[in-house]
């Protein structure tokens, strides 16, 4: 089977500033991948490139063999690290919106998750707390049967109980034939669910390997390895 | 995909626009009633003052309706494409070209609708006096066309076309200015306003210069060439606006495809 995600000599610069530099990466299906790196390392840039929100300065990205475009966007479910929905809309309207645009959107799954959390689909987003809005966004993304889920800081800025809910939602709802890329600083919270780890520093990929292999190599957990490698 | 995008663009502003249209309808009825009483009881000062107040409110509501429509349309474009909502808009499985055209067509529909409502309201309020308004335009036509050697049908068509193209150009210029503003990391709104002013003034100056050249040239051929000057000036204006519009469309689509700068 071909690679799900392939980056070839991928470079993104913002004027003179570096975003990512000469990234070469091949990811297969059915994996949960942690994208780890300190602030400003290029994690969000890489994610935005994968989702088609940025255009590479050079190099290319292929998803399921296709260049970034409407076809790949239909296969990628993206959760940004900001609240990005039209706050004047009701949850039900947003569900309909997703169902209309994404053929892989599973309405029943979304409604079940909303019910489990006690979120009223007739409620408008602007009346909800920040945490509830983030949960709604996560539900929308995880209700898709996408080929690739890209989650940018899904557990950043939420309390530990909400983190457990988010991780549980991800694990119990993602398409098992798909891959999930999770970008985060909170490594200890997600370490147990990862299959593979990508470590990125100053726009370059420092390491890509299976979690177990990386733990064996450094003789410690991923969290301890991260603290050691990025010690200030 | 364009149809779906357009549906949601129109739906997003539908509620507010319905309220605006309802307000214009209510104001129209109010103004009509006020004018009736002012006409029937023209010796009553209280009714006269009330009628004048109603006319002021009516005028303000019409102006507000236009401003609200313009504000909503351009705010929607900014929020949807370059605000946080851009994270959703540009991860939809849609081409940037479709996203742009859905915004443009929805703006066109909403602004045309509000213009139509305002004009219809004015005619309703004018009632039988609407004939005087039409007569006024006929007088203008007589004054304008009788003194010059020009085909009135052709000139009328050109004027109408010029108004339509200017309207289309206005929308694309605002969109283009918003896109230009995205090239700046801070003060994007100010940059957009400055970009709009620069584009508008540049086009106006260019048109004035071309018109001056045409006038000088036609003047050499005597008074009979004045009609041709007007026709050529209109054609030049329409052409410049169309060329500008095409350039602006290309720039906006390019910006959406390759130059997103989402916060």
Tab-separated table of C-alpha atoms in Angstrom:
chain	number	residue	atom	x	y	z
A	1	UNK	CA	0.000	0.000	0.000
A	2	UNK	CA	1.294	3.516	-0.846
A	3	UNK	CA	2.117	6.163	1.694
A	4	UNK	CA	-0.783	8.122	3.175
A	5	UNK	CA	1.290	11.265	3.585
A	6	UNK	CA	4.516	12.064	1.812
A	7	UNK	CA	6.546	15.260	2.118
A	8	UNK	CA	9.389	15.709	-0.341
A	9	UNK	CA	12.019	18.376	0.338
A	10	UNK	CA	9.293	20.478	1.860
A	11	UNK	CA	10.335	24.019	2.680
A	12	UNK	CA	8.290	26.972	3.846
A	13	UNK	CA	9.784	30.395	4.540
A	14	UNK	CA	8.033	33.554	5.641
A	15	UNK	CA	10.210	36.159	3.965
A	16	UNK	CA	13.583	35.644	5.626
A	17	UNK	CA	12.073	33.696	8.488
A	18	UNK	CA	12.188	29.946	8.458
A	19	UNK	CA	9.023	27.883	8.788
A	20	UNK	CA	10.123	24.380	7.908
A	21	UNK	CA	13.231	23.389	5.976
A	22	UNK	CA	13.798	20.423	3.679
A	23	UNK	CA	11.291	18.112	5.356
A	24	UNK	CA	11.198	14.566	4.017
A	25	UNK	CA	8.564	12.425	5.605
A	26	UNK	CA	6.555	9.325	4.746
A	27	UNK	CA	3.625	8.238	6.912
A	28	UNK	CA	1.489	5.153	6.481
A	29	UNK	CA	-2.100	4.402	7.467
A	30	UNK	CA	-3.467	3.160	10.767
A	31	UNK	CA	-1.011	5.008	13.018
A	32	UNK	CA	-1.314	7.571	15.787
A	33	UNK	CA	1.587	9.938	15.409
A	34	UNK	CA	2.790	12.538	17.873
A	35	UNK	CA	4.237	15.678	16.296
A	36	UNK	CA	6.476	17.006	19.028
A	37	UNK	CA	8.638	20.062	19.270
A	38	UNK	CA	9.060	23.268	21.253
A	39	UNK	CA	7.302	26.533	20.452
A	40	UNK	CA	8.288	27.936	17.070
A	41	UNK	CA	9.758	24.646	15.893
A	42	UNK	CA	7.510	24.527	12.813
A	43	UNK	CA	4.772	22.115	13.969
A	44	UNK	CA	1.868	24.392	13.044
A	45	UNK	CA	3.532	25.374	9.763
A	46	UNK	CA	3.873	21.702	8.821
A	47	UNK	CA	0.243	21.063	9.777
A	48	UNK	CA	-0.983	24.066	7.779
A	49	UNK	CA	0.985	22.863	4.769
A	50	UNK	CA	-0.592	19.412	5.049
A	51	UNK	CA	-4.069	20.963	5.271
A	52	UNK	CA	-3.508	23.312	2.329
A	53	UNK	CA	-3.652	26.500	4.400
A	54	UNK	CA	-0.109	27.385	3.353
A	55	UNK	CA	1.682	26.902	0.069
A	56	UNK	CA	5.216	25.477	0.202
A	57	UNK	CA	8.096	27.719	-0.839
A	58	UNK	CA	9.565	24.601	-2.442
A	59	UNK	CA	9.019	20.861	-2.373
A	60	UNK	CA	5.729	19.058	-2.380
A	61	UNK	CA	3.234	17.176	-0.265
A	62	UNK	CA	1.233	14.197	-1.440
A	63	UNK	CA	-1.743	12.751	0.375
A	64	UNK	CA	-2.727	9.347	-0.915
A	65	UNK	CA	-0.617	10.171	-3.972
A	66	UNK	CA	-2.433	13.433	-4.751
A	67	UNK	CA	-1.108	16.958	-4.507
A	68	UNK	CA	-2.836	19.267	-2.030
A	69	UNK	CA	-6.198	20.416	-3.365
A	70	UNK	CA	-9.919	19.827	-2.948
A	71	UNK	CA	-9.402	16.083	-3.362
A	72	UNK	CA	-6.944	15.851	-0.444
A	73	UNK	CA	-8.936	18.274	1.694
A	74	UNK	CA	-11.864	15.862	1.436
A	75	UNK	CA	-9.630	13.221	3.045
A	76	UNK	CA	-8.109	15.309	5.826
A	77	UNK	CA	-9.968	16.206	9.019
A	78	UNK	CA	-8.281	19.181	10.628
A	79	UNK	CA	-8.653	20.532	14.134
A	80	UNK	CA	-6.860	23.890	14.457
A	81	UNK	CA	-5.691	25.300	17.767
A	82	UNK	CA	-8.218	28.154	17.551
A	83	UNK	CA	-11.999	28.311	17.689
A	84	UNK	CA	-12.739	28.699	14.008
A	85	UNK	CA	-16.480	28.281	13.628
A	86	UNK	CA	-19.015	31.027	12.937
A	87	UNK	CA	-20.175	31.724	16.476
A	88	UNK	CA	-23.578	32.978	15.401
A	89	UNK	CA	-24.461	29.504	14.153
A	90	UNK	CA	-26.304	26.861	16.132
A	91	UNK	CA	-24.585	23.514	16.659
A	92	UNK	CA	-27.203	21.799	14.485
A	93	UNK	CA	-26.543	24.258	11.655
A	94	UNK	CA	-22.830	23.507	11.879
A	95	UNK	CA	-23.528	19.770	11.776
A	96	UNK	CA	-25.611	20.288	8.626
A	97	UNK	CA	-22.817	22.404	7.172
A	98	UNK	CA	-20.263	19.639	7.748
A	99	UNK	CA	-22.663	16.992	6.408
A	100	UNK	CA	-23.188	19.093	3.292
A	101	UNK	CA	-19.510	19.623	2.520
A	102	UNK	CA	-17.890	16.423	3.762
A	103	UNK	CA	-19.336	13.211	2.327
A	104	UNK	CA	-17.529	11.250	5.064
A	105	UNK	CA	-19.281	13.120	7.890
A	106	UNK	CA	-21.226	10.768	10.181
A	107	UNK	CA	-24.199	12.718	11.564
A	108	UNK	CA	-25.332	9.945	13.946
A	109	UNK	CA	-21.904	9.744	15.530
A	110	UNK	CA	-21.829	13.510	15.989
A	111	UNK	CA	-25.274	13.589	17.608
A	112	UNK	CA	-24.377	10.665	19.887
A	113	UNK	CA	-21.249	12.472	21.072
A	114	UNK	CA	-23.168	15.703	21.636
A	115	UNK	CA	-25.783	13.824	23.650
A	116	UNK	CA	-23.101	12.095	25.697
A	117	UNK	CA	-21.740	15.506	26.630
A	118	UNK	CA	-25.148	17.080	27.188
A	119	UNK	CA	-24.612	19.698	24.473
A	120	UNK	CA	-27.867	20.995	23.046
A	121	UNK	CA	-27.700	21.035	19.212
A	122	UNK	CA	-30.066	24.025	19.182
A	123	UNK	CA	-27.666	26.116	21.235
A	124	UNK	CA	-25.599	28.798	19.525
A	125	UNK	CA	-21.823	28.616	19.776
A	126	UNK	CA	-21.539	32.163	21.118
A	127	UNK	CA	-23.448	31.184	24.252
A	128	UNK	CA	-21.036	28.341	25.035
A	129	UNK	CA	-17.900	28.330	27.144
A	130	UNK	CA	-14.507	28.082	25.424
A	131	UNK	CA	-14.113	24.493	26.589
A	132	UNK	CA	-17.516	23.476	25.204
A	133	UNK	CA	-16.747	25.120	21.862
A	134	UNK	CA	-13.507	23.149	21.676
A	135	UNK	CA	-15.418	19.965	22.410
A	136	UNK	CA	-17.907	20.769	19.626
A	137	UNK	CA	-15.003	21.306	17.226
A	138	UNK	CA	-13.433	18.014	18.242
A	139	UNK	CA	-16.767	16.229	17.790
A	140	UNK	CA	-17.107	17.691	14.279
A	141	UNK	CA	-13.633	16.536	13.301
A	142	UNK	CA	-13.884	13.085	14.858
A	143	UNK	CA	-17.304	12.501	13.295
A	144	UNK	CA	-15.644	12.327	9.923
A	145	UNK	CA	-14.399	9.052	8.453
A	146	UNK	CA	-11.304	10.790	7.172
A	147	UNK	CA	-8.103	9.181	5.926
A	148	UNK	CA	-5.929	11.538	7.936
A	149	UNK	CA	-6.802	13.422	11.119
A	150	UNK	CA	-4.602	16.399	11.903
A	151	UNK	CA	-5.089	17.729	15.416
A	152	UNK	CA	-3.182	20.854	16.391
A	153	UNK	CA	-2.858	21.115	20.173
A	154	UNK	CA	-6.156	19.322	20.888
A	155	UNK	CA	-5.464	19.164	24.623
A	156	UNK	CA	-3.768	22.517	25.055
A	157	UNK	CA	-5.536	24.877	27.425
A	158	UNK	CA	-8.058	22.398	28.846
A	159	UNK	CA	-8.278	20.845	32.296
A	160	UNK	CA	-7.071	17.260	32.934
A	161	UNK	CA	-10.609	15.851	32.967
A	162	UNK	CA	-11.307	17.420	29.576
A	163	UNK	CA	-7.998	16.037	28.301
A	164	UNK	CA	-9.145	12.539	29.205
A	165	UNK	CA	-12.409	13.135	27.380
A	166	UNK	CA	-10.598	14.435	24.289
A	167	UNK	CA	-8.182	11.523	24.148
A	168	UNK	CA	-11.020	9.068	24.711
A	169	UNK	CA	-13.011	10.757	21.902
A	170	UNK	CA	-10.071	10.551	19.532
A	171	UNK	CA	-9.329	6.902	20.322
A	172	UNK	CA	-12.898	5.701	20.156
A	173	UNK	CA	-13.977	7.576	17.051
A	174	UNK	CA	-11.174	7.746	14.538
A	175	UNK	CA	-11.322	5.647	11.411
A	176	UNK	CA	-9.049	2.711	12.259
A	177	UNK	CA	-7.642	2.635	8.740
A	178	UNK	CA	-6.695	6.290	9.020
A	179	UNK	CA	-3.748	7.955	10.676
A	180	UNK	CA	-3.916	10.629	13.338
A	181	UNK	CA	-1.290	13.340	13.698
A	182	UNK	CA	-1.400	15.021	17.089
A	183	UNK	CA	0.688	18.088	17.712
A	184	UNK	CA	1.201	18.937	21.365
A	185	UNK	CA	3.540	20.068	24.123
A	186	UNK	CA	1.698	17.960	26.679
A	187	UNK	CA	3.576	14.784	25.860
A	188	UNK	CA	2.955	12.902	29.065
A	189	UNK	CA	-0.806	13.081	28.474
A	190	UNK	CA	-0.707	11.546	25.021
A	191	UNK	CA	2.383	9.374	25.184
A	192	UNK	CA	0.466	6.202	25.984
A	193	UNK	CA	-1.696	6.418	22.860
A	194	UNK	CA	1.085	7.110	20.326
A	195	UNK	CA	2.413	4.587	17.834
A	196	UNK	CA	5.012	6.853	16.224
A	197	UNK	CA	6.758	10.074	17.107
A	198	UNK	CA	8.036	12.911	14.936
A	199	UNK	CA	10.371	15.301	16.690
A	200	UNK	CA	10.825	18.658	15.018
A	201	UNK	CA	13.257	21.427	15.931
A	202	UNK	CA	13.922	24.753	14.204
A	203	UNK	CA	12.024	23.640	11.134
A	204	UNK	CA	13.965	20.416	10.687
A	205	UNK	CA	12.855	16.896	11.469
A	206	UNK	CA	15.095	15.663	14.227
A	207	UNK	CA	13.745	12.175	14.495
A	208	UNK	CA	10.954	9.962	13.150
A	209	UNK	CA	10.445	6.538	14.587
A	210	UNK	CA	8.123	4.209	16.431
A	211	UNK	CA	7.474	5.139	20.046
A	212	UNK	CA	8.971	1.923	21.416
A	213	UNK	CA	12.083	2.247	19.271
A	214	UNK	CA	12.571	5.829	20.441
A	215	UNK	CA	12.102	4.855	24.091
A	216	UNK	CA	14.649	2.043	23.674
A	217	UNK	CA	17.100	4.357	21.941
A	218	UNK	CA	17.014	7.009	24.671
A	219	UNK	CA	16.358	4.595	27.501
A	220	UNK	CA	13.502	6.691	28.862
A	221	UNK	CA	9.962	7.814	28.145
A	222	UNK	CA	9.178	10.190	25.255
A	223	UNK	CA	8.367	12.884	27.794
A	224	UNK	CA	11.792	12.508	29.461
A	225	UNK	CA	13.503	12.348	26.085
A	226	UNK	CA	11.789	15.605	25.057
A	227	UNK	CA	12.872	17.327	28.273
A	228	UNK	CA	16.429	16.155	27.747
A	229	UNK	CA	16.678	17.081	24.057
A	230	UNK	CA	15.034	20.486	24.427
A	231	UNK	CA	16.529	21.441	27.767
A	232	UNK	CA	16.804	25.249	27.938
B	1	UNK	CA	-19.593	23.044	-4.803
B	2	UNK	CA	-20.110	26.667	-5.850
B	3	UNK	CA	-23.862	26.224	-5.292
B	4	UNK	CA	-23.331	24.884	-1.757
B	5	UNK	CA	-20.932	27.683	-0.864
B	6	UNK	CA	-23.331	30.266	-2.248
B	7	UNK	CA	-26.227	28.761	-0.295
B	8	UNK	CA	-24.353	29.134	3.001
B	9	UNK	CA	-23.087	32.613	2.127
B	10	UNK	CA	-26.615	33.815	1.488
B	11	UNK	CA	-28.033	31.972	4.496
B	12	UNK	CA	-25.485	33.516	6.850
B	13	UNK	CA	-26.769	37.021	6.137
B	14	UNK	CA	-30.399	36.069	5.518
B	15	UNK	CA	-31.765	36.776	9.008
B	16	UNK	CA	-30.219	40.248	9.321
B	17	UNK	CA	-31.151	41.154	5.755
B	18	UNK	CA	-34.767	40.070	6.365
B	19	UNK	CA	-34.853	42.351	9.411
B	20	UNK	CA	-33.388	45.198	7.315
B	21	UNK	CA	-35.948	44.636	4.547
B	22	UNK	CA	-38.760	44.504	7.114
B	23	UNK	CA	-37.523	47.785	8.621
B	24	UNK	CA	-37.517	49.416	5.169
B	25	UNK	CA	-41.053	48.097	4.512
B	26	UNK	CA	-42.343	49.418	7.850
B	27	UNK	CA	-40.607	52.775	7.297
B	28	UNK	CA	-42.119	52.980	3.820
B	29	UNK	CA	-45.625	52.433	5.154
B	30	UNK	CA	-44.975	54.927	7.978
B	31	UNK	CA	-43.697	57.549	5.549
B	32	UNK	CA	-46.625	56.976	3.207
B	33	UNK	CA	-49.100	57.413	6.078
B	34	UNK	CA	-47.240	60.498	7.337
B	35	UNK	CA	-47.331	62.066	3.876
B	36	UNK	CA	-51.050	61.323	3.578
B	37	UNK	CA	-51.822	63.069	6.865
B	38	UNK	CA	-49.512	65.966	6.012
B	39	UNK	CA	-51.399	66.390	2.745
B	40	UNK	CA	-54.881	66.061	4.310
B	41	UNK	CA	-54.182	68.304	7.305
B	42	UNK	CA	-51.623	70.680	5.861
B	43	UNK	CA	-52.735	73.496	8.210
B	44	UNK	CA	-51.979	71.467	11.339
B	45	UNK	CA	-48.432	72.289	12.538
B	46	UNK	CA	-48.187	69.183	14.771
B	47	UNK	CA	-48.926	66.885	11.867
B	48	UNK	CA	-46.468	68.848	9.748
B	49	UNK	CA	-43.700	68.407	12.331
B	50	UNK	CA	-44.568	64.706	12.765
B	51	UNK	CA	-44.475	64.223	9.010
B	52	UNK	CA	-41.083	65.899	8.734
B	53	UNK	CA	-39.728	63.768	11.589
B	54	UNK	CA	-41.048	60.643	9.898
B	55	UNK	CA	-39.382	61.667	6.640
B	56	UNK	CA	-36.062	62.060	8.450
B	57	UNK	CA	-36.429	58.674	10.121
B	58	UNK	CA	-37.411	57.143	6.787
B	59	UNK	CA	-34.338	58.614	5.067
B	60	UNK	CA	-32.089	57.408	7.880
B	61	UNK	CA	-33.531	53.891	7.667
B	62	UNK	CA	-32.905	53.779	3.914
B	63	UNK	CA	-29.319	54.975	4.356
B	64	UNK	CA	-28.798	52.561	7.260
B	65	UNK	CA	-30.165	49.669	5.169
B	66	UNK	CA	-27.555	50.319	2.488
B	67	UNK	CA	-24.729	50.713	4.999
B	68	UNK	CA	-25.722	47.582	6.929
B	69	UNK	CA	-25.825	45.536	3.709
B	70	UNK	CA	-22.413	46.814	2.593
B	71	UNK	CA	-20.921	46.241	6.050
B	72	UNK	CA	-22.325	42.711	6.350
B	73	UNK	CA	-21.139	41.653	2.917
B	74	UNK	CA	-17.579	42.849	3.376
B	75	UNK	CA	-17.329	41.722	6.998
B	76	UNK	CA	-18.475	38.274	5.920
B	77	UNK	CA	-15.786	38.176	3.238
B	78	UNK	CA	-13.073	39.180	5.708
B	79	UNK	CA	-14.150	36.888	8.565
B	80	UNK	CA	-14.809	33.939	6.320
B	81	UNK	CA	-11.604	34.129	4.312
B	82	UNK	CA	-9.014	35.856	6.460
B	83	UNK	CA	-10.335	35.642	10.003
B	84	UNK	CA	-10.407	32.506	12.148
B	85	UNK	CA	-13.258	31.113	10.047
B	86	UNK	CA	-10.699	30.873	7.236
B	87	UNK	CA	-9.427	27.690	8.916
B	88	UNK	CA	-12.727	26.089	8.013
B	89	UNK	CA	-13.318	27.842	4.688
B	90	UNK	CA	-9.977	26.838	3.212
B	91	UNK	CA	-10.042	23.270	4.490
B	92	UNK	CA	-13.344	22.612	2.766
B	93	UNK	CA	-12.953	20.400	-0.299
B	94	UNK	CA	-13.528	23.386	-2.566
B	95	UNK	CA	-11.380	25.281	-5.040
B	96	UNK	CA	-10.255	28.773	-4.020
B	97	UNK	CA	-11.879	30.009	-7.229
B	98	UNK	CA	-15.258	28.682	-6.094
B	99	UNK	CA	-14.829	30.188	-2.644
B	100	UNK	CA	-14.057	33.575	-4.167
B	101	UNK	CA	-16.944	33.503	-6.640
B	102	UNK	CA	-19.430	32.432	-3.994
B	103	UNK	CA	-18.458	35.492	-1.949
B	104	UNK	CA	-18.637	37.749	-4.996
B	105	UNK	CA	-21.981	36.491	-6.259
B	106	UNK	CA	-23.545	36.581	-2.789
B	107	UNK	CA	-22.345	40.178	-2.372
B	108	UNK	CA	-23.838	41.027	-5.725
B	109	UNK	CA	-27.183	39.445	-4.849
B	110	UNK	CA	-27.432	41.076	-1.414
B	111	UNK	CA	-26.366	44.549	-2.561
B	112	UNK	CA	-28.623	44.404	-5.623
B	113	UNK	CA	-31.521	43.291	-3.436
B	114	UNK	CA	-31.029	46.149	-0.995
B	115	UNK	CA	-30.697	48.669	-3.853
B	116	UNK	CA	-33.883	47.308	-5.438
B	117	UNK	CA	-35.748	47.498	-2.114
B	118	UNK	CA	-34.635	51.080	-1.530
B	119	UNK	CA	-35.629	52.181	-5.052
B	120	UNK	CA	-38.962	50.354	-4.802
B	121	UNK	CA	-39.588	52.033	-1.453
B	122	UNK	CA	-38.906	55.477	-2.941
B	123	UNK	CA	-41.350	54.822	-5.759
B	124	UNK	CA	-44.006	53.561	-3.336
B	125	UNK	CA	-43.597	56.671	-1.185
B	126	UNK	CA	-43.660	58.910	-4.247
B	127	UNK	CA	-46.915	57.255	-5.429
B	128	UNK	CA	-48.465	59.330	-8.200
B	129	UNK	CA	-45.553	61.715	-7.908
B	130	UNK	CA	-43.388	58.914	-9.293
B	131	UNK	CA	-44.578	60.098	-12.674
B	132	UNK	CA	-42.906	63.423	-11.892
B	133	UNK	CA	-39.675	61.568	-11.078
B	134	UNK	CA	-39.837	59.784	-14.428
B	135	UNK	CA	-40.665	63.102	-16.058
B	136	UNK	CA	-37.617	64.618	-14.375
B	137	UNK	CA	-35.412	61.940	-15.950
B	138	UNK	CA	-37.093	62.586	-19.310
B	139	UNK	CA	-36.253	66.281	-18.935
B	140	UNK	CA	-32.642	65.412	-18.172
B	141	UNK	CA	-32.590	63.200	-21.242
B	142	UNK	CA	-34.008	66.016	-23.394
B	143	UNK	CA	-31.494	68.543	-22.058
B	144	UNK	CA	-28.591	66.124	-22.465
B	145	UNK	CA	-29.347	64.543	-25.778
B	146	UNK	CA	-30.988	67.341	-27.761
B	147	UNK	CA	-27.948	69.596	-27.628
B	148	UNK	CA	-25.522	67.008	-28.904
B	149	UNK	CA	-25.285	64.809	-31.904
B	150	UNK	CA	-25.609	61.389	-30.263
B	151	UNK	CA	-27.801	58.321	-30.482
B	152	UNK	CA	-29.893	58.536	-27.260
B	153	UNK	CA	-30.533	54.774	-27.124
B	154	UNK	CA	-26.837	53.983	-27.390
B	155	UNK	CA	-25.928	56.539	-24.743
B	156	UNK	CA	-28.657	55.306	-22.390
B	157	UNK	CA	-27.455	51.721	-22.786
B	158	UNK	CA	-23.886	52.838	-22.155
B	159	UNK	CA	-24.910	54.776	-19.026
B	160	UNK	CA	-26.773	51.769	-17.636
B	161	UNK	CA	-23.856	49.474	-18.484
B	162	UNK	CA	-21.472	51.941	-16.892
B	163	UNK	CA	-23.476	51.979	-13.639
B	164	UNK	CA	-23.622	48.161	-13.553
B	165	UNK	CA	-19.894	47.762	-14.277
B	166	UNK	CA	-18.992	50.447	-11.720
B	167	UNK	CA	-21.054	48.559	-9.153
B	168	UNK	CA	-19.282	45.278	-9.977
B	169	UNK	CA	-15.935	47.080	-9.898
B	170	UNK	CA	-16.730	48.533	-6.472
B	171	UNK	CA	-17.271	45.051	-4.985
B	172	UNK	CA	-14.125	43.587	-6.553
B	173	UNK	CA	-12.082	46.618	-5.466
B	174	UNK	CA	-13.149	46.222	-1.843
B	175	UNK	CA	-12.395	42.484	-1.955
B	176	UNK	CA	-9.043	43.180	-3.596
B	177	UNK	CA	-8.206	45.828	-0.974
B	178	UNK	CA	-9.024	43.345	1.810
B	179	UNK	CA	-6.716	40.801	0.138
B	180	UNK	CA	-3.924	43.387	-0.184
B	181	UNK	CA	-4.316	44.189	3.524
B	182	UNK	CA	-3.432	40.561	4.278
B	183	UNK	CA	0.115	41.193	3.096
B	184	UNK	CA	0.684	43.142	6.296
B	185	UNK	CA	1.213	41.404	9.628
B	186	UNK	CA	-0.328	44.239	11.636
B	187	UNK	CA	-2.859	46.986	10.868
B	188	UNK	CA	-4.429	44.902	8.120
B	189	UNK	CA	-7.639	46.958	8.252
B	190	UNK	CA	-5.796	50.255	7.779
B	191	UNK	CA	-3.745	48.697	4.979
B	192	UNK	CA	-6.977	47.525	3.313
B	193	UNK	CA	-8.546	51.001	3.539
B	194	UNK	CA	-5.397	52.618	2.129
B	195	UNK	CA	-5.293	50.003	-0.666
B	196	UNK	CA	-8.943	50.744	-1.508
B	197	UNK	CA	-8.309	54.492	-1.656
B	198	UNK	CA	-5.199	54.049	-3.796
B	199	UNK	CA	-6.975	51.760	-6.284
B	200	UNK	CA	-10.057	54.014	-6.497
B	201	UNK	CA	-8.051	57.202	-6.888
B	202	UNK	CA	-5.668	55.649	-9.398
B	203	UNK	CA	-8.562	54.514	-11.570
B	204	UNK	CA	-10.292	57.902	-11.257
B	205	UNK	CA	-7.100	59.772	-12.183
B	206	UNK	CA	-6.476	57.414	-15.110
B	207	UNK	CA	-10.033	57.910	-16.377
B	208	UNK	CA	-9.789	61.688	-15.997
B	209	UNK	CA	-6.537	61.748	-17.950
B	210	UNK	CA	-7.936	59.587	-20.734
B	211	UNK	CA	-11.121	61.713	-20.867
B	212	UNK	CA	-9.030	64.885	-21.073
B	213	UNK	CA	-7.034	63.463	-23.981
B	214	UNK	CA	-10.221	62.395	-25.780
B	215	UNK	CA	-11.754	65.842	-25.154
B	216	UNK	CA	-8.721	67.630	-26.578
B	217	UNK	CA	-8.725	65.372	-29.629
B	218	UNK	CA	-12.498	65.675	-30.232
B	219	UNK	CA	-12.343	69.469	-29.731
B	220	UNK	CA	-10.153	69.703	-32.822
B	221	UNK	CA	-13.020	68.300	-34.852
B	222	UNK	CA	-15.533	70.922	-33.655
B	223	UNK	CA	-18.825	70.736	-31.741
B	224	UNK	CA	-20.202	67.836	-33.774
B	225	UNK	CA	-17.571	65.575	-32.216
B	226	UNK	CA	-18.836	66.231	-28.640
B	227	UNK	CA	-21.390	63.429	-28.843
B	228	UNK	CA	-18.672	61.051	-29.912
B	229	UNK	CA	-16.531	62.269	-27.004
B	230	UNK	CA	-19.249	61.313	-24.527
B	231	UNK	CA	-19.749	57.910	-26.139
B	232	UNK	CA	-16.009	57.182	-26.253
B	233	UNK	CA	-15.550	58.368	-22.661
B	234	UNK	CA	-18.264	56.001	-21.480
B	235	UNK	CA	-16.761	53.110	-23.435
B	236	UNK	CA	-13.311	53.868	-22.011
B	237	UNK	CA	-14.704	53.997	-18.474
B	238	UNK	CA	-16.473	50.676	-18.898
B	239	UNK	CA	-13.358	49.103	-20.446
B	240	UNK	CA	-11.032	50.360	-17.705
B	241	UNK	CA	-13.392	49.097	-15.016
B	242	UNK	CA	-13.690	45.689	-16.676
B	243	UNK	CA	-9.908	45.363	-17.031
B	244	UNK	CA	-9.446	46.479	-13.429
B	245	UNK	CA	-12.085	44.047	-12.271
B	246	UNK	CA	-10.434	41.117	-14.068
B	247	UNK	CA	-7.054	42.017	-12.535
B	248	UNK	CA	-8.655	42.263	-9.082
B	249	UNK	CA	-10.390	38.889	-9.473
B	250	UNK	CA	-7.097	37.266	-10.437
B	251	UNK	CA	-5.288	38.864	-7.521
B	252	UNK	CA	-7.932	37.801	-4.980
B	253	UNK	CA	-7.992	34.210	-6.228
B	254	UNK	CA	-4.184	34.087	-6.260
B	255	UNK	CA	-4.114	35.413	-2.698
B	256	UNK	CA	-6.611	32.781	-1.577
B	257	UNK	CA	-4.710	30.008	-3.319
B	258	UNK	CA	-1.148	30.885	-2.455
B	259	UNK	CA	-0.965	33.733	0.018
B	260	UNK	CA	-3.157	32.945	2.999
B	261	UNK	CA	-2.012	34.587	6.200
B	262	UNK	CA	-4.472	33.225	8.758
B	263	UNK	CA	-3.965	34.412	12.301
